[in-house]
Each structure stands twice: as structure tokens, then as C-alpha cells.
Amino acid sequence: MESKTRNSLLIGIVGMAIALLYFGQIYFGASDADGSQSVSNPVPEGFVVPDFNRVQLAGQIAFEANCQVCHGQFGLGTNKGPPFMNEIYAPPIHADGAFVFAVAQGSQQHHWNFGNMPAIAGVSDDEVIAITAYVRALQSANGYE
Ligand code: HEC
């Protein structure tokens, strides 16, 4: 009898742990393949979010769906990927073609220590062009050009 009580207590605890893990994932948002959390860098004081045109707004939507988990809100970076608000990602060092190439082929780690960027499936060339326009608008509004 006593061990039966202990067993059901154990089952209860395990069940609660699984539920916590499951709802924790939903509550705290996306996590990537290694299971660890993506944490966006904070928006610095004085950061300028310009008025976006139609293409840039489409780019923002595609960026938030496909890139933000690593490159952060407004491209400010996360613990999973570099910020685009940075001279090295402005032209001419990284011209617009670098975006098309990175999305299609991925990018080997070379500037940072975040690891490789995987190729991103399901993003059309038009979407990458719009994403680039969105990133460029943020870069130039904040003096990275
Ligand atoms: C899983 C994380 C992840 C996602 C998602 C991701 N990236 Fe990256 N990206 C990286 C990392 C990490 C690097 C830096 C590699 C290095 O240079 O060390 C990078 C680098 C880049 C570069 C620079 C490439 C170069 O030539 O140096 C571009 C451009 C880029 N990403 C665009 C994008 C775009 C656009 C999206 C969304 C469609 C995206 N990334 C989604 C992780 C990611």
C-alpha cells in the first residue's frame, strides 16, 4: 500500500515535470535545435525605427518569421546570431547579394562565434530582397552605411 502511494506520487511528479517542460516551451517561445533559448539583444536607447515603405514592411514580416530568431528584433542580434546593425553588414562589405547567398547556401562561421548559419528554406528571392530593404532602412536610419 505504501509503495503504491509512493508510485502514484512519483507518476504525479513526472507528469507535472513533463507538463512544465511542454508549457514552458510555449510560454517562453522558440528554441532552436540544441534546445537552448534565443535571447534578443535589447533595443538601445536612441535606436531609430524609420517609417517603412511597402517593400520594407513586407521585408519586416519575412524577417520576423525567418531571421529574427537568430538576428534579433530590428536585426540587433541575439545570443544565436550577429547583429546587422553593424558596419560590417552594411554595403559595400556585405552587398545585397550576400543576403541572397546566405539564405540560399547558409554561411560558414567566419566573423563571429555563433557557429554556421544554416540555409533557410522556404524564403523566396523576392522575400530576401524585401528583407534586405528592411535591414538597409534600419541600418541607414542608425548610421550604419
Ligand atoms: C539559426 C540561426 C540563423 C538564422 C535563422 C538566420 N541566420 Fe543569418 N547568420 C547566422 C549566423 C550565426 C551568422 C554569422 C556567421 C559568421 O559570419 O560567423 C549569419 C550571417 C548572416 C549573413 C552574413 C553572411 C556573410 O556573408 O557573412 C547574412 C547576410 C544573413 N545571416 C542573413 C540572414 C537572413 C536574411 C536570414 C533570414 C531569412 C537569416 N540570416 C537567418 C545565423 C542565422
PDB file of C-alpha atoms and ligand atoms in Angstrom:
ATOM      1  CA  MET A   1       0.000   0.000   0.000  1.00  0.00           C
ATOM      2  CA  GLU A   2       2.723   2.395   0.984  1.00  0.00           C
ATOM      3  CA  SER A   3       4.711   1.746  -2.175  1.00  0.00           C
ATOM      4  CA  LYS A   4       1.577   2.234  -4.261  1.00  0.00           C
ATOM      5  CA  THR A   5       1.173   5.705  -2.782  1.00  0.00           C
ATOM      6  CA  ARG A   6       4.814   6.418  -3.469  1.00  0.00           C
ATOM      7  CA  ASN A   7       4.384   5.269  -7.066  1.00  0.00           C
ATOM      8  CA  SER A   8       1.414   7.464  -7.752  1.00  0.00           C
ATOM      9  CA  LEU A   9       3.233  10.370  -6.149  1.00  0.00           C
ATOM     10  CA  LEU A  10       6.161   9.685  -8.465  1.00  0.00           C
ATOM     11  CA  ILE A  11       3.887   9.492 -11.508  1.00  0.00           C
ATOM     12  CA  GLY A  12       2.330  12.783 -10.458  1.00  0.00           C
ATOM     13  CA  ILE A  13       5.717  14.480 -10.155  1.00  0.00           C
ATOM     14  CA  VAL A  14       6.940  13.131 -13.506  1.00  0.00           C
ATOM     15  CA  GLY A  15       3.667  14.197 -15.141  1.00  0.00           C
ATOM     16  CA  MET A  16       3.989  17.692 -13.747  1.00  0.00           C
ATOM     17  CA  ALA A  17       7.606  17.945 -14.901  1.00  0.00           C
ATOM     18  CA  ILE A  18       6.588  16.960 -18.442  1.00  0.00           C
ATOM     19  CA  ALA A  19       3.711  19.457 -18.410  1.00  0.00           C
ATOM     20  CA  LEU A  20       6.046  22.197 -17.165  1.00  0.00           C
ATOM     21  CA  LEU A  21       8.565  21.447 -19.896  1.00  0.00           C
ATOM     22  CA  TYR A  22       5.846  21.432 -22.533  1.00  0.00           C
ATOM     23  CA  PHE A  23       4.077  24.625 -21.479  1.00  0.00           C
ATOM     24  CA  GLY A  24       7.395  26.274 -20.663  1.00  0.00           C
ATOM     25  CA  GLN A  25       8.354  25.888 -24.333  1.00  0.00           C
ATOM     26  CA  ILE A  26       5.132  27.534 -25.446  1.00  0.00           C
ATOM     27  CA  TYR A  27       5.357  30.270 -22.848  1.00  0.00           C
ATOM     28  CA  PHE A  28       8.986  31.200 -23.381  1.00  0.00           C
ATOM     29  CA  GLY A  29       8.853  30.986 -27.164  1.00  0.00           C
ATOM     30  CA  ALA A  30      11.098  29.460 -29.787  1.00  0.00           C
ATOM     31  CA  SER A  31      14.153  27.441 -29.005  1.00  0.00           C
ATOM     32  CA  ASP A  32      16.452  26.017 -31.624  1.00  0.00           C
ATOM     33  CA  ALA A  33      17.834  22.581 -32.409  1.00  0.00           C
ATOM     34  CA  ASP A  34      20.125  22.383 -29.388  1.00  0.00           C
ATOM     35  CA  GLY A  35      17.077  23.209 -27.272  1.00  0.00           C
ATOM     36  CA  SER A  36      18.508  26.401 -25.840  1.00  0.00           C
ATOM     37  CA  GLN A  37      16.693  29.677 -25.843  1.00  0.00           C
ATOM     38  CA  SER A  38      17.210  32.534 -28.278  1.00  0.00           C
ATOM     39  CA  VAL A  39      17.559  35.805 -26.378  1.00  0.00           C
ATOM     40  CA  SER A  40      17.262  39.056 -28.336  1.00  0.00           C
ATOM     41  CA  ASN A  41      19.633  41.904 -27.605  1.00  0.00           C
ATOM     42  CA  PRO A  42      17.799  44.877 -26.086  1.00  0.00           C
ATOM     43  CA  VAL A  43      16.841  47.843 -28.258  1.00  0.00           C
ATOM     44  CA  PRO A  44      19.395  50.538 -27.365  1.00  0.00           C
ATOM     45  CA  GLU A  45      18.265  53.966 -26.252  1.00  0.00           C
ATOM     46  CA  GLY A  46      18.008  56.317 -29.218  1.00  0.00           C
ATOM     47  CA  PHE A  47      17.659  53.479 -31.741  1.00  0.00           C
ATOM     48  CA  VAL A  48      15.684  54.815 -34.712  1.00  0.00           C
ATOM     49  CA  VAL A  49      12.893  52.778 -36.309  1.00  0.00           C
ATOM     50  CA  PRO A  50      12.139  54.652 -39.552  1.00  0.00           C
ATOM     51  CA  ASP A  51       8.840  54.743 -41.450  1.00  0.00           C
ATOM     52  CA  PHE A  52       8.985  51.739 -43.757  1.00  0.00           C
ATOM     53  CA  ASN A  53       7.718  51.692 -47.317  1.00  0.00           C
ATOM     54  CA  ARG A  54       5.608  48.821 -48.645  1.00  0.00           C
ATOM     55  CA  VAL A  55       8.532  46.608 -49.667  1.00  0.00           C
ATOM     56  CA  GLN A  56      10.347  47.213 -46.369  1.00  0.00           C
ATOM     57  CA  LEU A  57       7.175  46.332 -44.426  1.00  0.00           C
ATOM     58  CA  ALA A  58       6.911  43.060 -46.364  1.00  0.00           C
ATOM     59  CA  GLY A  59      10.580  42.535 -45.527  1.00  0.00           C
ATOM     60  CA  GLN A  60       9.897  43.109 -41.835  1.00  0.00           C
ATOM     61  CA  ILE A  61       7.244  40.376 -41.834  1.00  0.00           C
ATOM     62  CA  ALA A  62       9.528  37.904 -43.616  1.00  0.00           C
ATOM     63  CA  PHE A  63      12.464  38.873 -41.384  1.00  0.00           C
ATOM     64  CA  GLU A  64      10.453  38.355 -38.202  1.00  0.00           C
ATOM     65  CA  ALA A  65       9.267  34.955 -39.431  1.00  0.00           C
ATOM     66  CA  ASN A  66      12.620  33.642 -40.691  1.00  0.00           C
ATOM     67  CA  CYS A  67      15.598  35.595 -39.377  1.00  0.00           C
ATOM     68  CA  GLN A  68      14.712  37.293 -36.104  1.00  0.00           C
ATOM     69  CA  VAL A  69      15.179  34.146 -34.004  1.00  0.00           C
ATOM     70  CA  CYS A  70      18.948  34.497 -34.647  1.00  0.00           C
ATOM     71  CA  HIS A  71      19.441  38.052 -35.904  1.00  0.00           C
ATOM     72  CA  GLY A  72      17.194  39.640 -33.289  1.00  0.00           C
ATOM     73  CA  GLN A  73      14.464  42.262 -33.197  1.00  0.00           C
ATOM     74  CA  PHE A  74      15.283  45.010 -35.776  1.00  0.00           C
ATOM     75  CA  GLY A  75      18.398  42.989 -36.649  1.00  0.00           C
ATOM     76  CA  LEU A  76      20.008  43.847 -33.320  1.00  0.00           C
ATOM     77  CA  GLY A  77      21.313  40.305 -32.812  1.00  0.00           C
ATOM     78  CA  THR A  78      20.712  37.559 -30.252  1.00  0.00           C
ATOM     79  CA  ASN A  79      22.824  35.020 -28.412  1.00  0.00           C
ATOM     80  CA  LYS A  80      22.347  32.858 -31.579  1.00  0.00           C
ATOM     81  CA  GLY A  81      23.415  35.215 -34.318  1.00  0.00           C
ATOM     82  CA  PRO A  82      25.085  38.515 -35.143  1.00  0.00           C
ATOM     83  CA  PRO A  83      23.517  41.984 -35.323  1.00  0.00           C
ATOM     84  CA  PHE A  84      23.067  43.563 -38.758  1.00  0.00           C
ATOM     85  CA  MET A  85      23.245  46.965 -37.036  1.00  0.00           C
ATOM     86  CA  ASN A  86      26.941  46.912 -37.592  1.00  0.00           C
ATOM     87  CA  GLU A  87      29.304  48.459 -40.176  1.00  0.00           C
ATOM     88  CA  ILE A  88      30.435  45.063 -41.431  1.00  0.00           C
ATOM     89  CA  TYR A  89      26.926  44.174 -42.659  1.00  0.00           C
ATOM     90  CA  ALA A  90      26.440  47.470 -44.447  1.00  0.00           C
ATOM     91  CA  PRO A  91      27.440  47.892 -48.072  1.00  0.00           C
ATOM     92  CA  PRO A  92      29.982  47.609 -49.600  1.00  0.00           C
ATOM     93  CA  ILE A  93      31.385  44.940 -47.236  1.00  0.00           C
ATOM     94  CA  HIS A  94      28.149  42.948 -47.392  1.00  0.00           C
ATOM     95  CA  ALA A  95      26.317  43.961 -50.560  1.00  0.00           C
ATOM     96  CA  ASP A  96      22.713  42.886 -51.116  1.00  0.00           C
ATOM     97  CA  GLY A  97      23.878  39.737 -52.903  1.00  0.00           C
ATOM     98  CA  ALA A  98      25.356  38.482 -49.603  1.00  0.00           C
ATOM     99  CA  PHE A  99      21.810  38.199 -48.251  1.00  0.00           C
ATOM    100  CA  VAL A 100      20.567  36.153 -51.185  1.00  0.00           C
ATOM    101  CA  PHE A 101      23.624  33.930 -50.945  1.00  0.00           C
ATOM    102  CA  ALA A 102      23.436  33.470 -47.147  1.00  0.00           C
ATOM    103  CA  VAL A 103      19.771  32.447 -47.262  1.00  0.00           C
ATOM    104  CA  ALA A 104      20.255  30.047 -50.194  1.00  0.00           C
ATOM    105  CA  GLN A 105      23.572  28.492 -49.136  1.00  0.00           C
ATOM    106  CA  GLY A 106      23.924  29.276 -45.452  1.00  0.00           C
ATOM    107  CA  SER A 107      27.074  30.920 -44.157  1.00  0.00           C
ATOM    108  CA  GLN A 108      30.136  29.304 -42.634  1.00  0.00           C
ATOM    109  CA  GLN A 109      31.153  30.821 -39.333  1.00  0.00           C
ATOM    110  CA  HIS A 110      33.835  33.426 -40.093  1.00  0.00           C
ATOM    111  CA  HIS A 111      33.139  36.770 -38.407  1.00  0.00           C
ATOM    112  CA  TRP A 112      31.804  35.599 -35.037  1.00  0.00           C
ATOM    113  CA  ASN A 113      31.486  32.638 -32.701  1.00  0.00           C
ATOM    114  CA  PHE A 114      27.829  31.832 -33.196  1.00  0.00           C
ATOM    115  CA  GLY A 115      28.517  28.807 -35.392  1.00  0.00           C
ATOM    116  CA  ASN A 116      27.369  28.397 -39.007  1.00  0.00           C
ATOM    117  CA  MET A 117      24.202  29.860 -40.389  1.00  0.00           C
ATOM    118  CA  PRO A 118      22.109  27.100 -41.998  1.00  0.00           C
ATOM    119  CA  ALA A 119      20.462  27.664 -45.385  1.00  0.00           C
ATOM    120  CA  ILE A 120      16.936  28.961 -44.731  1.00  0.00           C
ATOM    121  CA  ALA A 121      14.299  27.029 -46.665  1.00  0.00           C
ATOM    122  CA  GLY A 122      11.024  28.489 -47.848  1.00  0.00           C
ATOM    123  CA  VAL A 123      12.138  32.110 -48.301  1.00  0.00           C
ATOM    124  CA  SER A 124      11.710  33.329 -51.882  1.00  0.00           C
ATOM    125  CA  ASP A 125      14.187  35.619 -53.671  1.00  0.00           C
ATOM    126  CA  ASP A 126      11.590  38.408 -53.564  1.00  0.00           C
ATOM    127  CA  GLU A 127      11.304  37.962 -49.809  1.00  0.00           C
ATOM    128  CA  VAL A 128      15.089  38.125 -49.391  1.00  0.00           C
ATOM    129  CA  ILE A 129      15.151  41.344 -51.459  1.00  0.00           C
ATOM    130  CA  ALA A 130      12.415  42.788 -49.222  1.00  0.00           C
ATOM    131  CA  ILE A 131      14.262  41.622 -46.060  1.00  0.00           C
ATOM    132  CA  THR A 132      17.414  43.310 -47.337  1.00  0.00           C
ATOM    133  CA  ALA A 133      15.485  46.549 -47.998  1.00  0.00           C
ATOM    134  CA  TYR A 134      14.135  46.391 -44.417  1.00  0.00           C
ATOM    135  CA  VAL A 135      17.607  45.819 -42.950  1.00  0.00           C
ATOM    136  CA  ARG A 136      19.091  48.617 -45.115  1.00  0.00           C
ATOM    137  CA  ALA A 137      16.392  51.055 -43.925  1.00  0.00           C
ATOM    138  CA  LEU A 138      17.238  50.283 -40.283  1.00  0.00           C
ATOM    139  CA  GLN A 139      20.969  50.465 -40.958  1.00  0.00           C
ATOM    140  CA  SER A 140      20.820  53.851 -42.648  1.00  0.00           C
ATOM    141  CA  ALA A 141      18.421  55.292 -40.034  1.00  0.00           C
ATOM    142  CA  ASN A 142      21.026  54.390 -37.419  1.00  0.00           C
ATOM    143  CA  GLY A 143      24.158  55.484 -39.227  1.00  0.00           C
ATOM    144  CA  TYR A 144      25.429  52.115 -40.448  1.00  0.00           C
ATOM    145  CA  GLU A 145      26.073  52.726 -44.113  1.00  0.00           C
TER     146      GLU A 145
HETATM  147  C1  HEC B   1      19.785  29.612 -36.950  1.00  0.00           C
HETATM  148  C2  HEC B   1      20.269  30.968 -36.871  1.00  0.00           C
HETATM  149  C3  HEC B   1      20.139  31.875 -38.069  1.00  0.00           C
HETATM  150  C4  HEC B   1      19.020  32.162 -38.804  1.00  0.00           C
HETATM  151  C5  HEC B   1      17.604  31.625 -38.611  1.00  0.00           C
HETATM  152  C6  HEC B   1      19.431  33.123 -39.796  1.00  0.00           C
HETATM  153  N1  HEC B   1      20.760  33.387 -39.674  1.00  0.00           N
HETATM  154 FE1  HEC B   1      21.873  34.638 -40.821  1.00  0.00          FE
HETATM  155  N2  HEC B   1      23.529  34.178 -39.775  1.00  0.00           N
HETATM  156  C7  HEC B   1      23.592  33.347 -38.672  1.00  0.00           C
HETATM  157  C8  HEC B   1      24.935  33.328 -38.155  1.00  0.00           C
HETATM  158  C9  HEC B   1      25.391  32.551 -36.943  1.00  0.00           C
HETATM  159  C10 HEC B   1      25.719  34.164 -38.993  1.00  0.00           C
HETATM  160  C11 HEC B   1      27.200  34.543 -38.859  1.00  0.00           C
HETATM  161  C12 HEC B   1      28.175  33.580 -39.477  1.00  0.00           C
HETATM  162  C13 HEC B   1      29.570  34.180 -39.281  1.00  0.00           C
HETATM  163  O1  HEC B   1      29.944  35.047 -40.089  1.00  0.00           O
HETATM  164  O2  HEC B   1      30.258  33.805 -38.333  1.00  0.00           O
HETATM  165  C14 HEC B   1      24.794  34.682 -40.000  1.00  0.00           C
HETATM  166  C15 HEC B   1      25.173  35.533 -41.023  1.00  0.00           C
HETATM  167  C16 HEC B   1      24.329  36.081 -41.947  1.00  0.00           C
HETATM  168  C17 HEC B   1      24.733  36.972 -43.028  1.00  0.00           C
HETATM  169  C18 HEC B   1      26.159  37.390 -43.370  1.00  0.00           C
HETATM  170  C19 HEC B   1      26.744  36.383 -44.328  1.00  0.00           C
HETATM  171  C20 HEC B   1      28.145  36.732 -44.738  1.00  0.00           C
HETATM  172  O3  HEC B   1      28.388  36.769 -45.947  1.00  0.00           O
HETATM  173  O4  HEC B   1      28.990  36.971 -43.862  1.00  0.00           O
HETATM  174  C21 HEC B   1      23.609  37.323 -43.695  1.00  0.00           C
HETATM  175  C22 HEC B   1      23.528  38.243 -44.907  1.00  0.00           C
HETATM  176  C23 HEC B   1      22.488  36.645 -43.048  1.00  0.00           C
HETATM  177  N3  HEC B   1      22.962  35.908 -41.991  1.00  0.00           N
HETATM  178  C24 HEC B   1      21.182  36.779 -43.429  1.00  0.00           C
HETATM  179  C25 HEC B   1      20.124  36.064 -42.855  1.00  0.00           C
HETATM  180  C26 HEC B   1      18.753  36.196 -43.303  1.00  0.00           C
HETATM  181  C27 HEC B   1      18.275  37.146 -44.383  1.00  0.00           C
HETATM  182  C28 HEC B   1      18.007  35.322 -42.554  1.00  0.00           C
HETATM  183  C29 HEC B   1      16.529  35.015 -42.656  1.00  0.00           C
HETATM  184  C30 HEC B   1      15.988  34.713 -43.935  1.00  0.00           C
HETATM  185  C31 HEC B   1      18.942  34.648 -41.635  1.00  0.00           C
HETATM  186  N4  HEC B   1      20.190  35.138 -41.855  1.00  0.00           N
HETATM  187  C32 HEC B   1      18.570  33.679 -40.716  1.00  0.00           C
HETATM  188  C33 HEC B   1      22.534  32.648 -38.137  1.00  0.00           C
HETATM  189  C34 HEC B   1      21.242  32.648 -38.616  1.00  0.00           C
END
